[in-house]
PDB file of C-alpha atoms in Angstrom:
ATOM      1  CA  MET K 185      15.857   0.262  48.563  1.00  0.00           C
ATOM      2  CA  ALA K 186      17.831   0.179  46.140  1.00  0.00           C
ATOM      3  CA  PRO K 187      16.063   1.989  42.982  1.00  0.00           C
ATOM      4  CA  ARG K 188      14.777  -0.307  40.675  1.00  0.00           C
ATOM      5  CA  ARG K 189      17.020  -0.878  37.241  1.00  0.00           C
ATOM      6  CA  ASP K 190      15.576   0.133  33.914  1.00  0.00           C
ATOM      7  CA  ARG K 191      15.495  -3.261  32.027  1.00  0.00           C
ATOM      8  CA  THR K 192      14.802  -2.252  28.816  1.00  0.00           C
ATOM      9  CA  THR K 193      18.371  -2.346  26.665  1.00  0.00           C
ATOM     10  CA  ALA K 194      20.060   0.510  23.821  1.00  0.00           C
ATOM     11  CA  ARG K 195      18.811  -1.838  21.637  1.00  0.00           C
ATOM     12  CA  ASP K 196      15.197  -2.188  22.602  1.00  0.00           C
ATOM     13  CA  ARG K 197      15.095   1.452  22.715  1.00  0.00           C
ATOM     14  CA  SER K 198      16.416   1.483  18.888  1.00  0.00           C
ATOM     15  CA  ARG K 199      13.510  -0.745  17.849  1.00  0.00           C
ATOM     16  CA  ARG K 200      10.759   1.235  19.235  1.00  0.00           C
ATOM     17  CA  VAL K 201      12.471   4.032  17.330  1.00  0.00           C
ATOM     18  CA  LEU K 202      12.809   2.714  14.470  1.00  0.00           C
ATOM     19  CA  SER K 203       9.446   0.751  15.013  1.00  0.00           C
ATOM     20  CA  GLN K 204      11.463  -2.640  13.753  1.00  0.00           C
ATOM     21  CA  ASN K 205       9.367  -5.834  14.486  1.00  0.00           C
ATOM     22  CA  PHE K 206      11.453  -8.458  13.551  1.00  0.00           C
ATOM     23  CA  LEU K 207       9.934 -11.776  12.099  1.00  0.00           C
ATOM     24  CA  VAL K 208      10.723 -14.808  13.732  1.00  0.00           C
ATOM     25  CA  ASP K 209       7.832 -16.972  11.889  1.00  0.00           C
ATOM     26  CA  PRO K 210       9.049 -19.717   9.660  1.00  0.00           C
ATOM     27  CA  ALA K 211       5.722 -20.195   8.259  1.00  0.00           C
ATOM     28  CA  THR K 212       5.168 -16.410   7.979  1.00  0.00           C
ATOM     29  CA  VAL K 213       8.462 -15.640   5.874  1.00  0.00           C
ATOM     30  CA  THR K 214       7.172 -18.356   3.238  1.00  0.00           C
ATOM     31  CA  ARG K 215       3.725 -16.977   3.495  1.00  0.00           C
ATOM     32  CA  MET K 216       5.447 -13.688   2.489  1.00  0.00           C
ATOM     33  CA  VAL K 217       8.087 -14.685   0.197  1.00  0.00           C
ATOM     34  CA  ARG K 218       5.072 -16.840  -2.083  1.00  0.00           C
ATOM     35  CA  ALA K 219       2.674 -13.552  -2.087  1.00  0.00           C
ATOM     36  CA  ALA K 220       5.803 -11.605  -3.473  1.00  0.00           C
ATOM     37  CA  ARG K 221       5.541 -14.013  -6.470  1.00  0.00           C
ATOM     38  CA  THR K 222       9.347 -12.640  -7.971  1.00  0.00           C
ATOM     39  CA  GLY K 223      10.147 -14.738 -10.915  1.00  0.00           C
ATOM     40  CA  PRO K 224      13.854 -15.603 -11.832  1.00  0.00           C
ATOM     41  CA  ASP K 225      14.322 -12.575 -13.826  1.00  0.00           C
ATOM     42  CA  ASP K 226      13.130  -9.605 -11.407  1.00  0.00           C
ATOM     43  CA  LEU K 227      14.570  -6.694  -9.647  1.00  0.00           C
ATOM     44  CA  LEU K 228      13.787  -6.866  -6.321  1.00  0.00           C
ATOM     45  CA  LEU K 229      14.020  -4.399  -3.305  1.00  0.00           C
ATOM     46  CA  GLU K 230      13.067  -5.680   0.178  1.00  0.00           C
ATOM     47  CA  VAL K 231      12.281  -2.612   2.568  1.00  0.00           C
ATOM     48  CA  GLY K 232      13.564  -3.003   6.132  1.00  0.00           C
ATOM     49  CA  ALA K 233      15.694  -6.292   5.988  1.00  0.00           C
ATOM     50  CA  GLY K 234      16.409  -6.495   9.257  1.00  0.00           C
ATOM     51  CA  ARG K 235      19.382  -9.714   9.550  1.00  0.00           C
ATOM     52  CA  GLY K 236      18.324 -11.013   6.724  1.00  0.00           C
ATOM     53  CA  GLN K 237      14.923 -13.619   7.874  1.00  0.00           C
ATOM     54  CA  LEU K 238      13.077 -12.505   4.132  1.00  0.00           C
ATOM     55  CA  THR K 239      16.570 -11.871   2.281  1.00  0.00           C
ATOM     56  CA  ARG K 240      17.746 -15.249   1.905  1.00  0.00           C
ATOM     57  CA  PRO K 241      14.455 -16.993   0.471  1.00  0.00           C
ATOM     58  CA  LEU K 242      13.789 -13.930  -1.757  1.00  0.00           C
ATOM     59  CA  ALA K 243      17.168 -13.905  -3.178  1.00  0.00           C
ATOM     60  CA  GLY K 244      16.417 -17.593  -4.191  1.00  0.00           C
ATOM     61  CA  ARG K 245      13.654 -16.365  -5.983  1.00  0.00           C
ATOM     62  CA  CYS K 246      14.692 -13.361  -7.930  1.00  0.00           C
ATOM     63  CA  GLY K 247      17.150 -12.202 -10.934  1.00  0.00           C
ATOM     64  CA  ARG K 248      18.586  -9.412  -8.400  1.00  0.00           C
ATOM     65  CA  LEU K 249      17.706  -8.508  -4.955  1.00  0.00           C
ATOM     66  CA  ILE K 250      18.933  -4.495  -2.980  1.00  0.00           C
ATOM     67  CA  ALA K 251      18.209  -4.918   0.725  1.00  0.00           C
ATOM     68  CA  TYR K 252      18.070  -1.753   2.593  1.00  0.00           C
ATOM     69  CA  GLU K 253      18.135  -1.654   6.019  1.00  0.00           C
ATOM     70  CA  VAL K 254      18.974   1.373   8.337  1.00  0.00           C
ATOM     71  CA  ASP K 255      19.778   0.116  11.745  1.00  0.00           C
ATOM     72  CA  PRO K 256      23.405  -0.035  12.140  1.00  0.00           C
ATOM     73  CA  THR K 257      22.545  -2.462  14.793  1.00  0.00           C
ATOM     74  CA  VAL K 258      21.790  -5.467  13.212  1.00  0.00           C
ATOM     75  CA  ALA K 259      24.138  -4.584   9.774  1.00  0.00           C
ATOM     76  CA  PRO K 260      26.637  -7.439  10.818  1.00  0.00           C
ATOM     77  CA  GLU K 261      24.386  -9.802  10.698  1.00  0.00           C
ATOM     78  CA  LEU K 262      23.075  -9.195   7.650  1.00  0.00           C
ATOM     79  CA  ALA K 263      25.938  -8.089   5.923  1.00  0.00           C
ATOM     80  CA  ALA K 264      26.880 -12.293   6.739  1.00  0.00           C
ATOM     81  CA  VAL K 265      23.992 -12.888   4.818  1.00  0.00           C
ATOM     82  CA  CYS K 266      24.056 -11.319   2.216  1.00  0.00           C
ATOM     83  CA  ALA K 267      28.008 -12.118   1.441  1.00  0.00           C
ATOM     84  CA  ALA K 268      26.669 -15.804   0.529  1.00  0.00           C
ATOM     85  CA  LEU K 269      24.340 -14.401  -1.721  1.00  0.00           C
ATOM     86  CA  PRO K 270      26.108 -12.907  -4.832  1.00  0.00           C
ATOM     87  CA  HIS K 271      23.479 -11.755  -6.252  1.00  0.00           C
ATOM     88  CA  VAL K 272      22.367  -9.300  -3.491  1.00  0.00           C
ATOM     89  CA  GLU K 273      23.380  -5.613  -2.714  1.00  0.00           C
ATOM     90  CA  ARG K 274      22.836  -4.558   0.949  1.00  0.00           C
ATOM     91  CA  ARG K 275      22.676  -0.857   1.343  1.00  0.00           C
ATOM     92  CA  GLN K 276      22.582   0.538   5.023  1.00  0.00           C
ATOM     93  CA  ALA K 277      20.681   3.578   3.607  1.00  0.00           C
ATOM     94  CA  ASP K 278      16.713   4.802   4.619  1.00  0.00           C
ATOM     95  CA  PHE K 279      15.074   3.244   1.482  1.00  0.00           C
ATOM     96  CA  LEU K 280      12.331   6.468   1.435  1.00  0.00           C
ATOM     97  CA  THR K 281      15.815   8.552   0.378  1.00  0.00           C
ATOM     98  CA  ALA K 282      16.348   5.972  -2.407  1.00  0.00           C
ATOM     99  CA  ALA K 283      15.737   6.936  -5.989  1.00  0.00           C
ATOM    100  CA  PRO K 284      13.072   4.015  -8.099  1.00  0.00           C
ATOM    101  CA  PRO K 285      15.583   2.434 -10.363  1.00  0.00           C
ATOM    102  CA  ALA K 286      14.731   3.045 -13.845  1.00  0.00           C
ATOM    103  CA  GLU K 287      13.936  -0.340 -15.061  1.00  0.00           C
ATOM    104  CA  PRO K 288      10.640  -2.459 -13.834  1.00  0.00           C
ATOM    105  CA  PHE K 289      11.172  -3.712 -10.222  1.00  0.00           C
ATOM    106  CA  ALA K 290       9.241  -5.254  -7.338  1.00  0.00           C
ATOM    107  CA  VAL K 291       9.160  -3.986  -3.455  1.00  0.00           C
ATOM    108  CA  VAL K 292       9.100  -6.551  -0.780  1.00  0.00           C
ATOM    109  CA  GLY K 293       8.847  -6.004   2.973  1.00  0.00           C
ATOM    110  CA  ASN K 294       8.062  -6.045   6.882  1.00  0.00           C
ATOM    111  CA  ILE K 295       8.005  -2.671   6.726  1.00  0.00           C
ATOM    112  CA  PRO K 296       8.210  -0.341  10.318  1.00  0.00           C
ATOM    113  CA  TRP K 297       4.590  -0.237  10.408  1.00  0.00           C
ATOM    114  CA  SER K 298       5.212   3.796  11.763  1.00  0.00           C
ATOM    115  CA  LEU K 299       6.657   4.459   8.041  1.00  0.00           C
ATOM    116  CA  THR K 300       4.044   2.139   6.283  1.00  0.00           C
ATOM    117  CA  ALA K 301       2.010   5.375   4.769  1.00  0.00           C
ATOM    118  CA  ALA K 302       5.356   6.782   3.669  1.00  0.00           C
ATOM    119  CA  VAL K 303       6.624   3.587   2.662  1.00  0.00           C
ATOM    120  CA  VAL K 304       3.006   3.044  -0.004  1.00  0.00           C
ATOM    121  CA  ARG K 305       3.471   6.826  -1.098  1.00  0.00           C
ATOM    122  CA  TRP K 306       7.047   5.856  -2.332  1.00  0.00           C
ATOM    123  CA  CYS K 307       5.933   3.045  -3.849  1.00  0.00           C
ATOM    124  CA  LEU K 308       2.705   4.769  -5.826  1.00  0.00           C
ATOM    125  CA  ALA K 309       5.136   7.382  -6.965  1.00  0.00           C
ATOM    126  CA  ALA K 310       7.467   5.076  -8.909  1.00  0.00           C
ATOM    127  CA  PRO K 311       6.994   4.905 -12.434  1.00  0.00           C
ATOM    128  CA  ARG K 312       8.378   1.651 -13.024  1.00  0.00           C
ATOM    129  CA  LEU K 313       6.915  -0.632 -10.171  1.00  0.00           C
ATOM    130  CA  ARG K 314       4.945  -3.398 -10.732  1.00  0.00           C
ATOM    131  CA  ALA K 315       3.911  -4.527  -7.320  1.00  0.00           C
ATOM    132  CA  ALA K 316       4.798  -4.108  -3.682  1.00  0.00           C
ATOM    133  CA  THR K 317       4.319  -6.969  -1.008  1.00  0.00           C
ATOM    134  CA  LEU K 318       4.162  -5.466   2.551  1.00  0.00           C
ATOM    135  CA  LEU K 319       3.480  -6.620   5.736  1.00  0.00           C
ATOM    136  CA  THR K 320       1.918  -3.948   7.138  1.00  0.00           C
ATOM    137  CA  GLN K 321      -0.475  -3.545  10.589  1.00  0.00           C
ATOM    138  CA  TRP K 322      -3.669  -5.661  10.027  1.00  0.00           C
ATOM    139  CA  GLU K 323      -5.748  -2.324  10.667  1.00  0.00           C
ATOM    140  CA  TYR K 324      -3.790  -0.614   7.675  1.00  0.00           C
ATOM    141  CA  ALA K 325      -3.851  -3.545   4.907  1.00  0.00           C
ATOM    142  CA  ARG K 326      -7.784  -4.180   6.023  1.00  0.00           C
ATOM    143  CA  LYS K 327      -8.690  -0.707   5.732  1.00  0.00           C
ATOM    144  CA  ARG K 328      -6.514  -0.227   1.992  1.00  0.00           C
ATOM    145  CA  THR K 329      -8.488  -3.777   0.653  1.00  0.00           C
ATOM    146  CA  GLY K 330     -11.949  -2.829   1.561  1.00  0.00           C
ATOM    147  CA  ASP K 331     -11.863  -5.204   3.729  1.00  0.00           C
ATOM    148  CA  LEU K 332     -13.195  -3.352   6.766  1.00  0.00           C
ATOM    149  CA  GLY K 333     -16.459  -2.579   4.230  1.00  0.00           C
ATOM    150  CA  ARG K 334     -15.420   0.699   3.735  1.00  0.00           C
ATOM    151  CA  TRP K 335     -13.170   2.309   1.214  1.00  0.00           C
ATOM    152  CA  SER K 336      -9.999   4.612   1.616  1.00  0.00           C
ATOM    153  CA  ARG K 337      -9.556   8.327  -0.611  1.00  0.00           C
ATOM    154  CA  LEU K 338      -6.052   6.849  -1.482  1.00  0.00           C
ATOM    155  CA  THR K 339      -7.202   3.185  -2.505  1.00  0.00           C
ATOM    156  CA  VAL K 340     -10.118   4.784  -5.017  1.00  0.00           C
ATOM    157  CA  LEU K 341      -7.806   7.529  -6.081  1.00  0.00           C
ATOM    158  CA  THR K 342      -5.387   5.041  -7.324  1.00  0.00           C
ATOM    159  CA  TRP K 343      -7.726   2.084  -8.379  1.00  0.00           C
ATOM    160  CA  PRO K 344      -7.581   2.547 -11.963  1.00  0.00           C
ATOM    161  CA  GLU K 345      -3.771   1.963 -11.925  1.00  0.00           C
ATOM    162  CA  TYR K 346      -3.389  -0.194  -9.066  1.00  0.00           C
ATOM    163  CA  GLU K 347      -4.945  -3.211  -7.703  1.00  0.00           C
ATOM    164  CA  TRP K 348      -5.291  -3.806  -3.873  1.00  0.00           C
ATOM    165  CA  ARG K 349      -5.305  -6.437  -2.166  1.00  0.00           C
ATOM    166  CA  LEU K 350      -5.082  -8.499   1.210  1.00  0.00           C
ATOM    167  CA  ALA K 351      -3.106 -11.594   0.659  1.00  0.00           C
ATOM    168  CA  GLY K 352      -3.277 -12.614   4.603  1.00  0.00           C
ATOM    169  CA  ARG K 353      -3.328 -12.077   8.626  1.00  0.00           C
ATOM    170  CA  VAL K 354      -0.052 -12.288  10.572  1.00  0.00           C
ATOM    171  CA  SER K 355      -0.571 -13.105  14.121  1.00  0.00           C
ATOM    172  CA  ARG K 356       1.397 -10.854  16.576  1.00  0.00           C
ATOM    173  CA  THR K 357       3.333 -13.970  18.119  1.00  0.00           C
ATOM    174  CA  ALA K 358       5.184 -14.420  14.614  1.00  0.00           C
ATOM    175  CA  PHE K 359       7.465 -10.577  15.473  1.00  0.00           C
ATOM    176  CA  ARG K 360       9.961  -9.943  17.767  1.00  0.00           C
ATOM    177  CA  PRO K 361       9.238  -7.795  20.231  1.00  0.00           C
ATOM    178  CA  VAL K 362       5.957  -8.969  19.798  1.00  0.00           C
ATOM    179  CA  PRO K 363       3.689  -6.030  18.852  1.00  0.00           C
ATOM    180  CA  ALA K 364       0.473  -4.896  20.165  1.00  0.00           C
ATOM    181  CA  VAL K 365      -1.999  -5.850  17.158  1.00  0.00           C
ATOM    182  CA  ASP K 366      -1.566  -8.328  14.291  1.00  0.00           C
ATOM    183  CA  GLY K 367       0.280  -7.866  10.898  1.00  0.00           C
ATOM    184  CA  GLY K 368      -1.602  -7.867   7.633  1.00  0.00           C
ATOM    185  CA  ILE K 369       0.435  -8.857   4.295  1.00  0.00           C
ATOM    186  CA  LEU K 370      -0.615  -6.004   1.665  1.00  0.00           C
ATOM    187  CA  ARG K 371      -0.563  -6.837  -1.688  1.00  0.00           C
ATOM    188  CA  ILE K 372      -0.468  -3.462  -4.366  1.00  0.00           C
ATOM    189  CA  ASP K 373      -0.189  -4.467  -8.556  1.00  0.00           C
ATOM    190  CA  ARG K 374       0.021  -1.897 -10.859  1.00  0.00           C
ATOM    191  CA  ARG K 375      -2.201  -2.779 -13.279  1.00  0.00           C
ATOM    192  CA  PRO K 376      -0.771  -3.994 -17.047  1.00  0.00           C
ATOM    193  CA  GLU K 377      -2.561  -1.233 -18.622  1.00  0.00           C
ATOM    194  CA  PRO K 378      -5.216   1.473 -16.586  1.00  0.00           C
ATOM    195  CA  LEU K 379      -8.792   1.276 -15.952  1.00  0.00           C
ATOM    196  CA  LEU K 380      -9.333   4.645 -17.892  1.00  0.00           C
ATOM    197  CA  ALA K 381      -7.607   6.135 -20.323  1.00  0.00           C
ATOM    198  CA  VAL K 382      -4.629   7.927 -19.399  1.00  0.00           C
ATOM    199  CA  ALA K 383      -5.834  11.392 -20.302  1.00  0.00           C
ATOM    200  CA  GLY K 384      -8.937  11.158 -18.354  1.00  0.00           C
ATOM    201  CA  LEU K 385      -6.677   9.829 -15.472  1.00  0.00           C
ATOM    202  CA  PRO K 386      -6.800  14.005 -14.143  1.00  0.00           C
ATOM    203  CA  ALA K 387     -10.470  13.987 -14.039  1.00  0.00           C
ATOM    204  CA  TYR K 388     -10.954  10.929 -11.955  1.00  0.00           C
ATOM    205  CA  ARG K 389      -8.685  11.816  -9.608  1.00  0.00           C
ATOM    206  CA  ARG K 390      -9.817  15.673  -9.347  1.00  0.00           C
ATOM    207  CA  MET K 391     -13.482  13.965  -9.490  1.00  0.00           C
ATOM    208  CA  VAL K 392     -12.636  11.377  -6.267  1.00  0.00           C
ATOM    209  CA  GLU K 393     -10.945  14.318  -4.271  1.00  0.00           C
ATOM    210  CA  LEU K 394     -14.335  16.389  -4.293  1.00  0.00           C
ATOM    211  CA  GLY K 395     -16.283  13.346  -3.856  1.00  0.00           C
ATOM    212  CA  PHE K 396     -14.269  12.427  -0.670  1.00  0.00           C
ATOM    213  CA  GLY K 397     -14.838  16.123  -0.102  1.00  0.00           C
ATOM    214  CA  GLY K 398     -17.193  16.212   2.087  1.00  0.00           C
ATOM    215  CA  ALA K 399     -19.053  19.253   0.124  1.00  0.00           C
ATOM    216  CA  GLY K 400     -23.069  19.472   0.655  1.00  0.00           C
ATOM    217  CA  GLY K 401     -22.758  16.927   3.331  1.00  0.00           C
ATOM    218  CA  SER K 402     -23.152  13.967   0.700  1.00  0.00           C
ATOM    219  CA  LEU K 403     -21.629  12.288  -2.359  1.00  0.00           C
ATOM    220  CA  ALA K 404     -24.447  13.430  -4.068  1.00  0.00           C
ATOM    221  CA  ALA K 405     -24.196  17.137  -3.087  1.00  0.00           C
ATOM    222  CA  SER K 406     -20.569  17.222  -3.730  1.00  0.00           C
ATOM    223  CA  LEU K 407     -20.599  16.079  -7.341  1.00  0.00           C
ATOM    224  CA  ARG K 408     -23.421  18.337  -7.915  1.00  0.00           C
ATOM    225  CA  ALA K 409     -21.054  21.598  -7.140  1.00  0.00           C
ATOM    226  CA  ALA K 410     -19.341  20.237 -10.388  1.00  0.00           C
ATOM    227  CA  HIS K 411     -22.124  18.920 -12.385  1.00  0.00           C
ATOM    228  CA  LEU K 412     -26.069  18.844 -13.492  1.00  0.00           C
ATOM    229  CA  GLY K 413     -27.938  17.939 -10.941  1.00  0.00           C
ATOM    230  CA  ARG K 414     -30.097  15.593 -12.791  1.00  0.00           C
ATOM    231  CA  ARG K 415     -26.691  14.188 -14.683  1.00  0.00           C
ATOM    232  CA  VAL K 416     -26.172  13.215 -11.064  1.00  0.00           C
ATOM    233  CA  ASP K 417     -28.913  11.870 -10.241  1.00  0.00           C
ATOM    234  CA  GLY K 418     -28.548   9.650 -13.599  1.00  0.00           C
ATOM    235  CA  ALA K 419     -25.037   8.841 -12.762  1.00  0.00           C
ATOM    236  CA  LEU K 420     -25.745   7.687  -8.955  1.00  0.00           C
ATOM    237  CA  GLN K 421     -29.074   5.472 -10.077  1.00  0.00           C
ATOM    238  CA  ALA K 422     -27.022   4.105 -12.820  1.00  0.00           C
ATOM    239  CA  ALA K 423     -23.902   2.822 -10.728  1.00  0.00           C
ATOM    240  CA  ARG K 424     -26.905   1.405  -7.819  1.00  0.00           C
ATOM    241  CA  ILE K 425     -25.635   3.937  -5.674  1.00  0.00           C
ATOM    242  CA  ASP K 426     -28.325   5.365  -3.130  1.00  0.00           C
ATOM    243  CA  PRO K 427     -28.293   9.183  -2.806  1.00  0.00           C
ATOM    244  CA  ALA K 428     -27.744   9.280   1.046  1.00  0.00           C
ATOM    245  CA  THR K 429     -25.084   6.238   0.718  1.00  0.00           C
ATOM    246  CA  PRO K 430     -21.420   7.455   2.564  1.00  0.00           C
ATOM    247  CA  VAL K 431     -18.650   8.463   0.055  1.00  0.00           C
ATOM    248  CA  GLY K 432     -16.780   5.500   2.089  1.00  0.00           C
ATOM    249  CA  LEU K 433     -19.120   3.040   1.016  1.00  0.00           C
ATOM    250  CA  VAL K 434     -18.924   3.685  -2.280  1.00  0.00           C
ATOM    251  CA  TRP K 435     -17.330   0.816  -4.227  1.00  0.00           C
ATOM    252  CA  PRO K 436     -14.012   1.767  -6.934  1.00  0.00           C
ATOM    253  CA  GLU K 437     -16.048   0.283  -9.401  1.00  0.00           C
ATOM    254  CA  GLN K 438     -18.813   2.437  -8.884  1.00  0.00           C
ATOM    255  CA  TRP K 439     -16.790   5.104  -8.928  1.00  0.00           C
ATOM    256  CA  LEU K 440     -15.673   4.253 -12.496  1.00  0.00           C
ATOM    257  CA  VAL K 441     -18.643   4.073 -13.369  1.00  0.00           C
ATOM    258  CA  LEU K 442     -19.859   7.520 -12.056  1.00  0.00           C
ATOM    259  CA  PHE K 443     -16.586   9.036 -13.893  1.00  0.00           C
ATOM    260  CA  ARG K 444     -17.501   7.732 -17.500  1.00  0.00           C
ATOM    261  CA  LEU K 445     -20.969   8.512 -17.053  1.00  0.00           C
ATOM    262  CA  LEU K 446     -20.155  12.166 -15.554  1.00  0.00           C
ATOM    263  CA  HIS K 447     -17.929  12.586 -18.333  1.00  0.00           C
ATOM    264  CA  ALA K 448     -19.279  11.593 -21.225  1.00  0.00           C
ATOM    265  CA  PRO K 449     -19.610  13.629 -23.962  1.00  0.00           C
ATOM    266  CA  THR K 450     -23.045  15.771 -23.726  1.00  0.00           C
ATOM    267  CA  ALA K 451     -25.719  15.962 -26.953  1.00  0.00           C
ATOM    268  CA  PRO K 452     -25.450  18.928 -28.673  1.00  0.00           C
ATOM    269  CA  GLY K 453     -26.973  22.209 -27.354  1.00  0.00           C
ATOM    270  CA  ARG K 454     -26.866  20.269 -23.923  1.00  0.00           C
ATOM    271  CA  SER K 455     -24.538  21.279 -20.682  1.00  0.00           C
ATOM    272  CA  GLY K 456     -22.809  18.395 -18.917  1.00  0.00           C
ATOM    273  CA  GLY K 457     -20.832  20.777 -17.110  1.00  0.00           C
ATOM    274  CA  ARG K 458     -21.034  22.783 -13.622  1.00  0.00           C
ATOM    275  CA  ARG K 459     -24.188  23.641 -12.300  1.00  0.00           C
ATOM    276  CA  ARG K 460     -24.853  26.885 -12.230  1.00  0.00           C
TER     277      ARG K 460
END
């Protein structure tokens, strides 16, 4: 019997390595473009431009677009698309190595799912980012937006500065190759003004890290490691949080209440600091 031939091509293997699932459904492309909410004067960075499925319609909605695609096998097709769009710049480069623009900008993309966390970190670290509209795995988008009934550490940490929103579900049949799971449209918007004073943000992040750290076995016990027990109890009661509530079930809005109460100035002669 002749040996069985491997039908997987070099291009197929490249797609797997790069975690590429190209959009082929026009309706999903339209949904992504609408979710991006770009304006005629906006600077847009597209992550994982592929063959330009999103590039062309996005270019019609923004002032300038920089399309990043690292895969050389799709470069000719993307180059042909960009050649007809004078305000589009194509970069065959790794988006994660790019320096963020010095002017306000937004990010859009059907991103490689294996790089989702890295792309999100890049976006959150960019000082002039206005918004990011990312097509991720469905479960990731749900996790980051509280749609699973739980809130992640990253979402709570960044909530004073960013709004996380689930903008829709995308069937896995909208991609080629077809992935094993559906996609989700994740929208991250920088708030015009933080929900807390900028000077208080480091202390807020420390409190969230402490709460998610699990010291003492509960949120209440973790907070008591840094604050008087009676003050923690009062803050939990005011925020409508049962002391036995798992930390992931505490809403971002409740974290803000906890912070404001635990870090409010105390009356003269009373200590609101670390429990001793």
